[in-house]
Amino acid sequence: PISLEGLRHALEARFLVYSRFRSRVVTDLSGSWWQEQEVNLDDHVVHVKLPANKDKSSNKPALQELVGKLSQQPLDPDKPLWQMHLVENCLGHDGSTL
């Protein structure tokens, strides 16, 4: 399993060191460019727990439905364009996926 705190620590130490993940696209009449800004991980890391099946069978359909919904949601252009979802209770196990 992936812990939320462990994920946040890894993102701060290994992901946010790259300016691209701290930057958003700014556009005006002269063009577009990347502008760095402070990143609040609460805006980018979403913690979700899938409902468990009573018989401990796979909840893969619930995971597929979640991924389908997430793929249709636009990202906020006022923030760096990335988001991660830590999904617990995947596939009928105590594991997680990202």
GROMACS .gro file of C-alpha atoms in nm:
model
   98
    1PRO     CA    1   0.000   0.000   0.000
    2ILE     CA    2   0.099   0.360  -0.066
    3SER     CA    3   0.053   0.596   0.228
    4LEU     CA    4  -0.074   0.947   0.163
    5GLU     CA    5   0.209   1.098   0.366
    6GLY     CA    6   0.468   0.884   0.187
    7LEU     CA    7   0.331   0.993  -0.150
    8ARG     CA    8   0.334   1.360  -0.051
    9HIS     CA    9   0.693   1.330   0.074
   10ALA     CA   10   0.804   1.159  -0.249
   11LEU     CA   11   0.637   1.426  -0.462
   12GLU     CA   12   0.803   1.707  -0.268
   13ALA     CA   13   1.145   1.541  -0.279
   14ARG     CA   14   1.148   1.395  -0.631
   15PHE     CA   15   0.873   1.554  -0.840
   16LEU     CA   16   0.855   1.919  -0.744
   17VAL     CA   17   1.230   1.965  -0.787
   18TYR     CA   18   1.149   1.998  -1.159
   19SER     CA   19   1.019   2.345  -1.245
   20ARG     CA   20   0.776   2.205  -1.501
   21PHE     CA   21   0.564   2.057  -1.221
   22ARG     CA   22   0.566   2.391  -1.036
   23SER     CA   23   0.466   2.591  -1.344
   24ARG     CA   24   0.146   2.679  -1.521
   25VAL     CA   25   0.081   2.812  -1.868
   26VAL     CA   26   0.018   3.186  -1.889
   27THR     CA   27  -0.124   3.333  -2.208
   28ASP     CA   28  -0.178   3.690  -2.318
   29LEU     CA   29  -0.180   3.877  -2.650
   30SER     CA   30   0.198   3.840  -2.682
   31GLY     CA   31   0.193   3.459  -2.653
   32SER     CA   32   0.219   3.181  -2.395
   33TRP     CA   33   0.490   3.084  -2.147
   34TRP     CA   34   0.549   2.880  -1.834
   35GLN     CA   35   0.531   3.069  -1.504
   36GLU     CA   36   0.651   2.909  -1.181
   37GLN     CA   37   0.433   2.934  -0.874
   38GLU     CA   38   0.398   2.788  -0.527
   39VAL     CA   39   0.237   2.443  -0.535
   40ASN     CA   40  -0.015   2.334  -0.275
   41LEU     CA   41  -0.020   1.953  -0.289
   42ASP     CA   42  -0.379   1.957  -0.161
   43ASP     CA   43  -0.473   2.095  -0.504
   44HIS     CA   44  -0.297   1.811  -0.686
   45VAL     CA   45  -0.322   1.497  -0.471
   46VAL     CA   46  -0.668   1.347  -0.427
   47HIS     CA   47  -0.723   1.060  -0.183
   48VAL     CA   48  -1.004   0.817  -0.273
   49LYS     CA   49  -1.116   0.490  -0.117
   50LEU     CA   50  -1.319   0.251  -0.327
   51PRO     CA   51  -1.603   0.063  -0.160
   52ALA     CA   52  -1.512  -0.294  -0.073
   53ASN     CA   53  -1.714  -0.585  -0.202
   54LYS     CA   54  -1.854  -0.789   0.084
   55ASP     CA   55  -1.720  -1.111  -0.062
   56LYS     CA   56  -1.368  -0.960  -0.110
   57SER     CA   57  -1.403  -1.006  -0.486
   58SER     CA   58  -1.245  -0.768  -0.731
   59ASN     CA   59  -1.385  -0.417  -0.746
   60LYS     CA   60  -1.218  -0.358  -1.081
   61PRO     CA   61  -1.543  -0.224  -1.234
   62ALA     CA   62  -1.553   0.050  -0.966
   63LEU     CA   63  -1.190   0.140  -1.042
   64GLN     CA   64  -1.261   0.149  -1.416
   65GLU     CA   65  -1.562   0.373  -1.359
   66LEU     CA   66  -1.355   0.612  -1.147
   67VAL     CA   67  -1.078   0.628  -1.409
   68GLY     CA   68  -1.338   0.690  -1.681
   69LYS     CA   69  -1.486   0.982  -1.488
   70LEU     CA   70  -1.144   1.128  -1.405
   71SER     CA   71  -1.036   1.116  -1.770
   72GLN     CA   72  -1.321   1.352  -1.858
   73GLN     CA   73  -1.249   1.616  -1.594
   74PRO     CA   74  -1.047   1.916  -1.712
   75LEU     CA   75  -0.755   2.035  -1.503
   76ASP     CA   76  -0.760   2.384  -1.353
   77PRO     CA   77  -0.557   2.609  -1.589
   78ASP     CA   78  -0.475   2.845  -1.300
   79LYS     CA   79  -0.259   2.575  -1.142
   80PRO     CA   80   0.019   2.349  -1.274
   81LEU     CA   81  -0.150   2.099  -1.505
   82TRP     CA   82  -0.115   1.772  -1.317
   83GLN     CA   83  -0.312   1.577  -1.062
   84MET     CA   84  -0.270   1.239  -0.893
   85HIS     CA   85  -0.535   1.024  -0.732
   86LEU     CA   86  -0.430   0.784  -0.460
   87VAL     CA   87  -0.696   0.513  -0.475
   88GLU     CA   88  -0.717   0.273  -0.181
   89ASN     CA   89  -0.893  -0.061  -0.157
   90CYS     CA   90  -0.819  -0.152  -0.517
   91LEU     CA   91  -0.928  -0.476  -0.674
   92GLY     CA   92  -1.060  -0.622  -0.349
   93HIS     CA   93  -0.726  -0.596  -0.171
   94ASP     CA   94  -0.582  -0.371   0.093
   95GLY     CA   95  -0.355  -0.228  -0.172
   96SER     CA   96  -0.362   0.103  -0.352
   97THR     CA   97  -0.296   0.246  -0.693
   98LEU     CA   98  -0.194   0.583  -0.824
   0.00000   0.00000   0.00000
